[in-house]
mmCIF file of N, CA and C in Angstrom:
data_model
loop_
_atom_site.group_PDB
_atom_site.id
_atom_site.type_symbol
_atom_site.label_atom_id
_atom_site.label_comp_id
_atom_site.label_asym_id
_atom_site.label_seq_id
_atom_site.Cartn_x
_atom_site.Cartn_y
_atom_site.Cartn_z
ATOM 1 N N UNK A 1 -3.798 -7.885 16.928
ATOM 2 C CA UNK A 1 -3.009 -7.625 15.729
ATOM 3 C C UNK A 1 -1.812 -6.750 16.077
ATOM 4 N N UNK A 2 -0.769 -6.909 15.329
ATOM 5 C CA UNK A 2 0.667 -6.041 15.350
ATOM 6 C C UNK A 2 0.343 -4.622 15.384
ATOM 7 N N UNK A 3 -0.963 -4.152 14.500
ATOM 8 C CA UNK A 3 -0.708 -2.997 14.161
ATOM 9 C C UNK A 3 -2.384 -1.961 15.025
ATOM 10 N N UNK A 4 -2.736 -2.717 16.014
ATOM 11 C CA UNK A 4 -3.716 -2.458 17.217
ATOM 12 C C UNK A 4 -3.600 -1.282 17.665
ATOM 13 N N UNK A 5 -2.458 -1.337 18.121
ATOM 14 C CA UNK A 5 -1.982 0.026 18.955
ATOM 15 C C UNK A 5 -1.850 1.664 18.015
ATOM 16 N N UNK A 6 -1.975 1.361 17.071
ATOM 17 C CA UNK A 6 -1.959 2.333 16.278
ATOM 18 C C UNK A 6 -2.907 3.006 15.284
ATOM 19 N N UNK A 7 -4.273 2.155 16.125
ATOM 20 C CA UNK A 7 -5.450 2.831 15.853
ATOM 21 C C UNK A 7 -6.566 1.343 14.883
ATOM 22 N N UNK A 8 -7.571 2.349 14.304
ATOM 23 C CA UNK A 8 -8.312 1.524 13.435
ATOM 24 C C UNK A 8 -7.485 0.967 12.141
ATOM 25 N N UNK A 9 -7.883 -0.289 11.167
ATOM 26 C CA UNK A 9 -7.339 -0.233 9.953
ATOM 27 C C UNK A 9 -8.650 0.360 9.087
ATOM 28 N N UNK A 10 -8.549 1.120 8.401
ATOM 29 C CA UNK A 10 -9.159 1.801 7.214
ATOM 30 C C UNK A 10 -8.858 1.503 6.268
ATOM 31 N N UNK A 11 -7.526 0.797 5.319
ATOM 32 C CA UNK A 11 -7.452 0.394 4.068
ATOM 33 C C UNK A 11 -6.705 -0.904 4.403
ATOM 34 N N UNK A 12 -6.719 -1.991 3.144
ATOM 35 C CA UNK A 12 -6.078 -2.594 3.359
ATOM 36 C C UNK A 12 -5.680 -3.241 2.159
ATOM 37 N N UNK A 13 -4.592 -3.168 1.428
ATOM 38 C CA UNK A 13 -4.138 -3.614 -0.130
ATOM 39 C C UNK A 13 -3.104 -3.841 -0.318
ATOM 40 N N UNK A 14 -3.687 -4.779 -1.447
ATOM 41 C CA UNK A 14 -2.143 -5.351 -2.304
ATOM 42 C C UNK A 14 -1.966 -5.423 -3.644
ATOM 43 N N UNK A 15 -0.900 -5.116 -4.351
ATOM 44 C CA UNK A 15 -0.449 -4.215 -5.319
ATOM 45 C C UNK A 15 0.320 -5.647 -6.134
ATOM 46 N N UNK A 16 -0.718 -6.083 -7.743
ATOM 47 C CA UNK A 16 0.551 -7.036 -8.302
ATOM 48 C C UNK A 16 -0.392 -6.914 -9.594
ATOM 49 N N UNK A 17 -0.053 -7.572 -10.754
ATOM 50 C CA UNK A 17 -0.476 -7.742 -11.849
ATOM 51 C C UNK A 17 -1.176 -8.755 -11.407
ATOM 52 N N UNK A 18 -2.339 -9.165 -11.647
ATOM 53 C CA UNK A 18 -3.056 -10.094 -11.204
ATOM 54 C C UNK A 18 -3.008 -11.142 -12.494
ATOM 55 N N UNK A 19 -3.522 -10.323 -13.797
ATOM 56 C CA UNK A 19 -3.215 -11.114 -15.063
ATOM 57 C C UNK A 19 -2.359 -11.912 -15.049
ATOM 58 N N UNK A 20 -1.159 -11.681 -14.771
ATOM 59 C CA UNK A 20 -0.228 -12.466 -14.818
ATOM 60 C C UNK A 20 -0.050 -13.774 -13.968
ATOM 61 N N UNK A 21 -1.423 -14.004 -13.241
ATOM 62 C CA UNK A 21 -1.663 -14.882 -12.101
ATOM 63 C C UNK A 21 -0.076 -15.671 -11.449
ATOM 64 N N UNK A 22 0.045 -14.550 -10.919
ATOM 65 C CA UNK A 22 1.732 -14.637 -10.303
ATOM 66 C C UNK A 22 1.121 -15.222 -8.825
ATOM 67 N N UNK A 23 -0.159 -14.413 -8.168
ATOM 68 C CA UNK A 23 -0.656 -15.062 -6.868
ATOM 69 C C UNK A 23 -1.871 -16.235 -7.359
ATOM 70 N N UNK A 24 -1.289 -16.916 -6.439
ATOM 71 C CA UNK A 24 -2.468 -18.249 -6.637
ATOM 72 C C UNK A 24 -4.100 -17.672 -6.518
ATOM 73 N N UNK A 25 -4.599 -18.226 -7.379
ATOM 74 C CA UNK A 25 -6.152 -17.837 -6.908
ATOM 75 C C UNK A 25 -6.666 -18.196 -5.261
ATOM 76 N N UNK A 26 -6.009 -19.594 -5.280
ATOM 77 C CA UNK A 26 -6.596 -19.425 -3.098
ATOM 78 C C UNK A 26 -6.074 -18.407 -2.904
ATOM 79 N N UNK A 27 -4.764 -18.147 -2.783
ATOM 80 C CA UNK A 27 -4.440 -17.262 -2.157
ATOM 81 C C UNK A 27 -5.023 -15.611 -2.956
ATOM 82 N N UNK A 28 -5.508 -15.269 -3.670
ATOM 83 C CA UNK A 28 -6.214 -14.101 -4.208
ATOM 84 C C UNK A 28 -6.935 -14.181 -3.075
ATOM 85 N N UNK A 29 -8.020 -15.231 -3.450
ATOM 86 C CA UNK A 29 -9.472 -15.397 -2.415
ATOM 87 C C UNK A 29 -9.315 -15.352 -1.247
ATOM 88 N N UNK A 30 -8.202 -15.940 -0.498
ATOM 89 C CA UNK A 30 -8.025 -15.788 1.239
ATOM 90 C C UNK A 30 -7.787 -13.991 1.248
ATOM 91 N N UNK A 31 -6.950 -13.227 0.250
ATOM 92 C CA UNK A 31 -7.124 -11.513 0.648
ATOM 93 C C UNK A 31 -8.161 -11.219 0.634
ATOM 94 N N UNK A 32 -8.671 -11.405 -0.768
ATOM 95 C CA UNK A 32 -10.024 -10.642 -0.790
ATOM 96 C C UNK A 32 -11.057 -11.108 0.579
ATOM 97 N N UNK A 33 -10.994 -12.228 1.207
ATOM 98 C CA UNK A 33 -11.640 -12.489 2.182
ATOM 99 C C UNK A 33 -11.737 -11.802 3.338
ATOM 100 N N UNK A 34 -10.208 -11.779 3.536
ATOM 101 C CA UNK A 34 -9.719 -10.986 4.961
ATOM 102 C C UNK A 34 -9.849 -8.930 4.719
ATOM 103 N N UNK A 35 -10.545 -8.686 3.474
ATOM 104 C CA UNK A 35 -10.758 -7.323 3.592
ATOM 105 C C UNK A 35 -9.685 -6.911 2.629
ATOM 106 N N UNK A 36 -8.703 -7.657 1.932
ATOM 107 C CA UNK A 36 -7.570 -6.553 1.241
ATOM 108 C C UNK A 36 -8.548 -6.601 -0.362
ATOM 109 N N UNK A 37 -7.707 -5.209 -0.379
ATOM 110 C CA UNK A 37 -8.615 -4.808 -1.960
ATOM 111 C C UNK A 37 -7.280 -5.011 -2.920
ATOM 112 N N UNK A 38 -7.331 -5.741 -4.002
ATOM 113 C CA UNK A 38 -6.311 -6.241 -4.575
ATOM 114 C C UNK A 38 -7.070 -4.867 -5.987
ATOM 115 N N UNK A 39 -5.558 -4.602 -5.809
ATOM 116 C CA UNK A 39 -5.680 -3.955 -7.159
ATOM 117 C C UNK A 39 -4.674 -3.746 -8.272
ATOM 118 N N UNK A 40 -4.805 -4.125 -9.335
ATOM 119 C CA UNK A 40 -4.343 -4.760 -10.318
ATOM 120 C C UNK A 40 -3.493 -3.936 -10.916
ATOM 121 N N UNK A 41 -2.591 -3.886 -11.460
ATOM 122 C CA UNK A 41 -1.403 -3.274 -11.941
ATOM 123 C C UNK A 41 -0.621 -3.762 -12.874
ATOM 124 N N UNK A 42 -1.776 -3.656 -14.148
ATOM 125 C CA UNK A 42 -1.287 -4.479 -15.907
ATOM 126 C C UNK A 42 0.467 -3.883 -15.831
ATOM 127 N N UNK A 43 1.218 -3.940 -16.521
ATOM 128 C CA UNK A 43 2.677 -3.337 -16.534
ATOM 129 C C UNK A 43 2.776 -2.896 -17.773
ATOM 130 N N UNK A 44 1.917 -4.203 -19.169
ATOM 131 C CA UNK A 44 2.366 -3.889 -20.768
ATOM 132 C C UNK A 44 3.362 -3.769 -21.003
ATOM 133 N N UNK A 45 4.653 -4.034 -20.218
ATOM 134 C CA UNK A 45 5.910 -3.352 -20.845
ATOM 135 C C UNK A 45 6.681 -2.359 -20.007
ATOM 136 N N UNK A 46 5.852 -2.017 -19.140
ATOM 137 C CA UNK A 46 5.922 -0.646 -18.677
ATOM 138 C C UNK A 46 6.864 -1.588 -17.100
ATOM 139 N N UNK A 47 8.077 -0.379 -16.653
ATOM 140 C CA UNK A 47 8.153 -0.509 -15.188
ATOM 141 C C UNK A 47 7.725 0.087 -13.887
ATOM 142 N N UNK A 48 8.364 -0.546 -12.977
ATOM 143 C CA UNK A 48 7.470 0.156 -12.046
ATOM 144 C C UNK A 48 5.514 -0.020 -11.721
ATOM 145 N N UNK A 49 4.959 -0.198 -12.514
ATOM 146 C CA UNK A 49 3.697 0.220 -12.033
ATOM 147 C C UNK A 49 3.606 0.321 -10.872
ATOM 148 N N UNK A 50 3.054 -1.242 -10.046
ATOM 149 C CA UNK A 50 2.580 -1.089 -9.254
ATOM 150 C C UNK A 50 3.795 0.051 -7.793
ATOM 151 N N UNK A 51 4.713 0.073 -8.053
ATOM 152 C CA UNK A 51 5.518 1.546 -7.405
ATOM 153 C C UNK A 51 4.855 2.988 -7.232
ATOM 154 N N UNK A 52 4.355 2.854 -8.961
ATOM 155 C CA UNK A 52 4.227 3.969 -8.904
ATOM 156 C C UNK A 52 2.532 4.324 -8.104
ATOM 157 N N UNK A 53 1.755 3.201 -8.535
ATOM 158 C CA UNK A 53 0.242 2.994 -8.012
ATOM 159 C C UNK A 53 0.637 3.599 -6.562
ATOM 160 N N UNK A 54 1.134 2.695 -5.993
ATOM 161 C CA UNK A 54 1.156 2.864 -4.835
ATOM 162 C C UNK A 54 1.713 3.882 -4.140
ATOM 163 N N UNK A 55 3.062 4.775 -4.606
ATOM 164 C CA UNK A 55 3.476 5.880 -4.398
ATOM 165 C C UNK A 55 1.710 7.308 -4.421
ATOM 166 N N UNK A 56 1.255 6.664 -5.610
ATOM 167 C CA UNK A 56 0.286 7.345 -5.538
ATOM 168 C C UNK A 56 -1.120 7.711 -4.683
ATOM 169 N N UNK A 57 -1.285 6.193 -4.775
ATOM 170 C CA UNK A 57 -2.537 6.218 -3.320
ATOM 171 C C UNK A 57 -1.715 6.260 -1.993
ATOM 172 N N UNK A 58 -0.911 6.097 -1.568
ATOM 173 C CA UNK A 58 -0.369 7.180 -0.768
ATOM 174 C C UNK A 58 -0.558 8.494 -0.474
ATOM 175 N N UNK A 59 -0.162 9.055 -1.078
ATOM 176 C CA UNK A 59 0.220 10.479 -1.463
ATOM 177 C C UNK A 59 -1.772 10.934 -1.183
ATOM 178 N N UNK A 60 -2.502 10.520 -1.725
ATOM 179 C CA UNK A 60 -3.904 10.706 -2.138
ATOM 180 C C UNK A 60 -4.281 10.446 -0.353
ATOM 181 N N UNK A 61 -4.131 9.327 0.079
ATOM 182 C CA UNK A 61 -4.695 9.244 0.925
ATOM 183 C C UNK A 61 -3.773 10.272 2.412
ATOM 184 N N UNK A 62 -3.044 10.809 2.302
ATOM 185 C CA UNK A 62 -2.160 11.201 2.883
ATOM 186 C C UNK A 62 -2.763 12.960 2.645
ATOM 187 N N UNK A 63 -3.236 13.161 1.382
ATOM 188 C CA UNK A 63 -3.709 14.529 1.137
ATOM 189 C C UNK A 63 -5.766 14.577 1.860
ATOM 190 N N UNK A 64 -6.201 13.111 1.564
ATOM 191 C CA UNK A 64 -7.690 13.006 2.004
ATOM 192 C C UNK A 64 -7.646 12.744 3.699
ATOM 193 N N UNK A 65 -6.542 12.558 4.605
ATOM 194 C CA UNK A 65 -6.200 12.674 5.825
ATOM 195 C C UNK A 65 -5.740 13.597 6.634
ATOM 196 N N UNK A 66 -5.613 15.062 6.243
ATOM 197 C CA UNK A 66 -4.928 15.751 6.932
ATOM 198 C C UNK A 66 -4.430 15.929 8.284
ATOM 199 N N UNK A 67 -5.244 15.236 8.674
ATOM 200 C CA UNK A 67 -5.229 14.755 10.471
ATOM 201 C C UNK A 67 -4.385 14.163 11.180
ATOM 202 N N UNK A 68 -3.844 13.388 10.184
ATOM 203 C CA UNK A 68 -2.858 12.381 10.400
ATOM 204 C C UNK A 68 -3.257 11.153 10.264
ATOM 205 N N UNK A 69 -2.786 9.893 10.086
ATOM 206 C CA UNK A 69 -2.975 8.534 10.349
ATOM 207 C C UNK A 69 -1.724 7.642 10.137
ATOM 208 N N UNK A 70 -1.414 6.341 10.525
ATOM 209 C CA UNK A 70 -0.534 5.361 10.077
ATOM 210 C C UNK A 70 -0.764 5.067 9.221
ATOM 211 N N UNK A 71 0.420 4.944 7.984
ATOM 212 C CA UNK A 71 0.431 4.365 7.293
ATOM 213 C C UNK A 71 1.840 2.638 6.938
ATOM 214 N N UNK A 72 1.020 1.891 7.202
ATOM 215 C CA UNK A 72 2.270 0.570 7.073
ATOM 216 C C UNK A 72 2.295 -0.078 5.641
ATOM 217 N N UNK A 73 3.679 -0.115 5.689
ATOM 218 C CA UNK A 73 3.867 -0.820 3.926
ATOM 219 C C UNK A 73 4.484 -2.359 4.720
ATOM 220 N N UNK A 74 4.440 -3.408 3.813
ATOM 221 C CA UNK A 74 4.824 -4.691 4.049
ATOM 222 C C UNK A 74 5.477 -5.245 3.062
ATOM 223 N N UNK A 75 6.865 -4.476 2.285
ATOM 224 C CA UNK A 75 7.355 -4.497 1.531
ATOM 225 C C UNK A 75 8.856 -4.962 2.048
ATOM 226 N N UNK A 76 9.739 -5.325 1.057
ATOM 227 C CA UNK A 76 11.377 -5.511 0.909
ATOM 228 C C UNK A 76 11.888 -4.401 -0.225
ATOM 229 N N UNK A 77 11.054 -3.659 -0.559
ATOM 230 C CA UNK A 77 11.624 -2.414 -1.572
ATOM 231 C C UNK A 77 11.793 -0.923 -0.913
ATOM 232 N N UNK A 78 13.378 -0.918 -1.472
ATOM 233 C CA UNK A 78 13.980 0.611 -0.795
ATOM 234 C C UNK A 78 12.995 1.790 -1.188
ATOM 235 N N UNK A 79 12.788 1.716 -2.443
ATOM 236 C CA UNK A 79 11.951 2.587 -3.466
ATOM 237 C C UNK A 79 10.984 3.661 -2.615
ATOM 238 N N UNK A 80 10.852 2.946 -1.385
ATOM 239 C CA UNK A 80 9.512 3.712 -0.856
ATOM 240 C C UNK A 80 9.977 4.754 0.244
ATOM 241 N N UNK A 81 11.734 4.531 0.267
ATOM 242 C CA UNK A 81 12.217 5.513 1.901
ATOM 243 C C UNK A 81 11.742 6.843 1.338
ATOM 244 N N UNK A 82 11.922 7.536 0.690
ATOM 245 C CA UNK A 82 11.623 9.071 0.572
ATOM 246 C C UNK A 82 10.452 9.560 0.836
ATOM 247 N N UNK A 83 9.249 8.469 0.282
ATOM 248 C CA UNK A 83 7.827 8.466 0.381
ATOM 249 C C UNK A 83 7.704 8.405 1.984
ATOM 250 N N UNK A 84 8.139 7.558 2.337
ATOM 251 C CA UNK A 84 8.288 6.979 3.990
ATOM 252 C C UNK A 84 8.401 8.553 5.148
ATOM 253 N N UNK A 85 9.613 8.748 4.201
ATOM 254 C CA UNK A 85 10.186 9.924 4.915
ATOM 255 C C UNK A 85 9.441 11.169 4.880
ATOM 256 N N UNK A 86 9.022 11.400 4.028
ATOM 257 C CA UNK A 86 7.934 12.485 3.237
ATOM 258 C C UNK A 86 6.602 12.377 4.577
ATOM 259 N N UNK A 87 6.465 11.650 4.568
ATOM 260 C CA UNK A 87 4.893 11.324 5.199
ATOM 261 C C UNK A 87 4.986 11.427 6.681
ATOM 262 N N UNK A 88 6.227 11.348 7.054
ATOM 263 C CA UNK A 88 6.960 11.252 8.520
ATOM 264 C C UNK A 88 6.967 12.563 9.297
ATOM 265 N N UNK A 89 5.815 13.259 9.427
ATOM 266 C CA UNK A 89 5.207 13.846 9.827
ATOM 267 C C UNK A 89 4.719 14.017 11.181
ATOM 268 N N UNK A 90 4.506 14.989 12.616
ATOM 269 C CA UNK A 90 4.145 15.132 13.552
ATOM 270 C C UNK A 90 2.687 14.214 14.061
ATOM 271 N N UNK A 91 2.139 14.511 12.477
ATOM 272 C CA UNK A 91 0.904 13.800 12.709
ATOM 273 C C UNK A 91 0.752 12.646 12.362
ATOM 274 N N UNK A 92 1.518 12.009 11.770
ATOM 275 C CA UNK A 92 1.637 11.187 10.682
ATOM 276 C C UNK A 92 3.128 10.164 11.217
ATOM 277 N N UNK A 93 2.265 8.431 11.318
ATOM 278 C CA UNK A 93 3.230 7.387 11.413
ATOM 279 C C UNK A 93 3.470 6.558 10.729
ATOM 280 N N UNK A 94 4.563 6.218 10.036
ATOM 281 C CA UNK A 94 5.181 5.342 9.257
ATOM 282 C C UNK A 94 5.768 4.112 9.678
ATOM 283 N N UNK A 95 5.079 2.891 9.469
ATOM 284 C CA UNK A 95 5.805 1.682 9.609
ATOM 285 C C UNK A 95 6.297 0.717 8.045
ATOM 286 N N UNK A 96 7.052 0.137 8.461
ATOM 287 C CA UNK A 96 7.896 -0.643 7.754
ATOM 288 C C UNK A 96 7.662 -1.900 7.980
ATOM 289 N N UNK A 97 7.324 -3.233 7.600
ATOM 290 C CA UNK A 97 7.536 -4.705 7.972
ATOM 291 C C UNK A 97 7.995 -5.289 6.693
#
């Protein structure tokens, strides 16, 4: 895998309104297969969610790690450089794809 060299994977997720069955159900079922924990992010109206979800379990898992670990996003959204940067830490590696 791409991301081998940079230790174990410990989480692995993806962030969408599911309701809105925007991802195909195969394709739901091939994540949930391969280990990603899909977690759902109603909007109601609202923006941002899943941004902000994810800004958040970040941050959470970044505070339950003190040790350090990689963290990789697999995104096309700017939204996350500060977070990126934030986390960019001695102990702590940030990838981008």
């Amino acid at each position: 895998s791409i991301l081998s060299p940079y230790g174990n994977l410990v989480q692995f997720r993806a962030y969408a309104s599911i309701g809105l069955n925007l991802i195909p159900q195969q394709k739901r079922s091939d994540l949930q297969l391969s280990g990603c924990h899909l977690v759902d992010c109603p909007h109601n109206g609202r923006k941002e969610v899943a941004d902000k979800m994810i800004i958040v379990d970040a941050m959470q898992f970044a505070f339950l790690n003190p040790n350090g670990a990689t963290l990789c996003f697999v995104t096309g959204d700017v939204d996350y450089a500060y977070l990126l940067a934030v986390l960019q830490r001695p102990k702590w590696r940030t990838i981008v794809i």
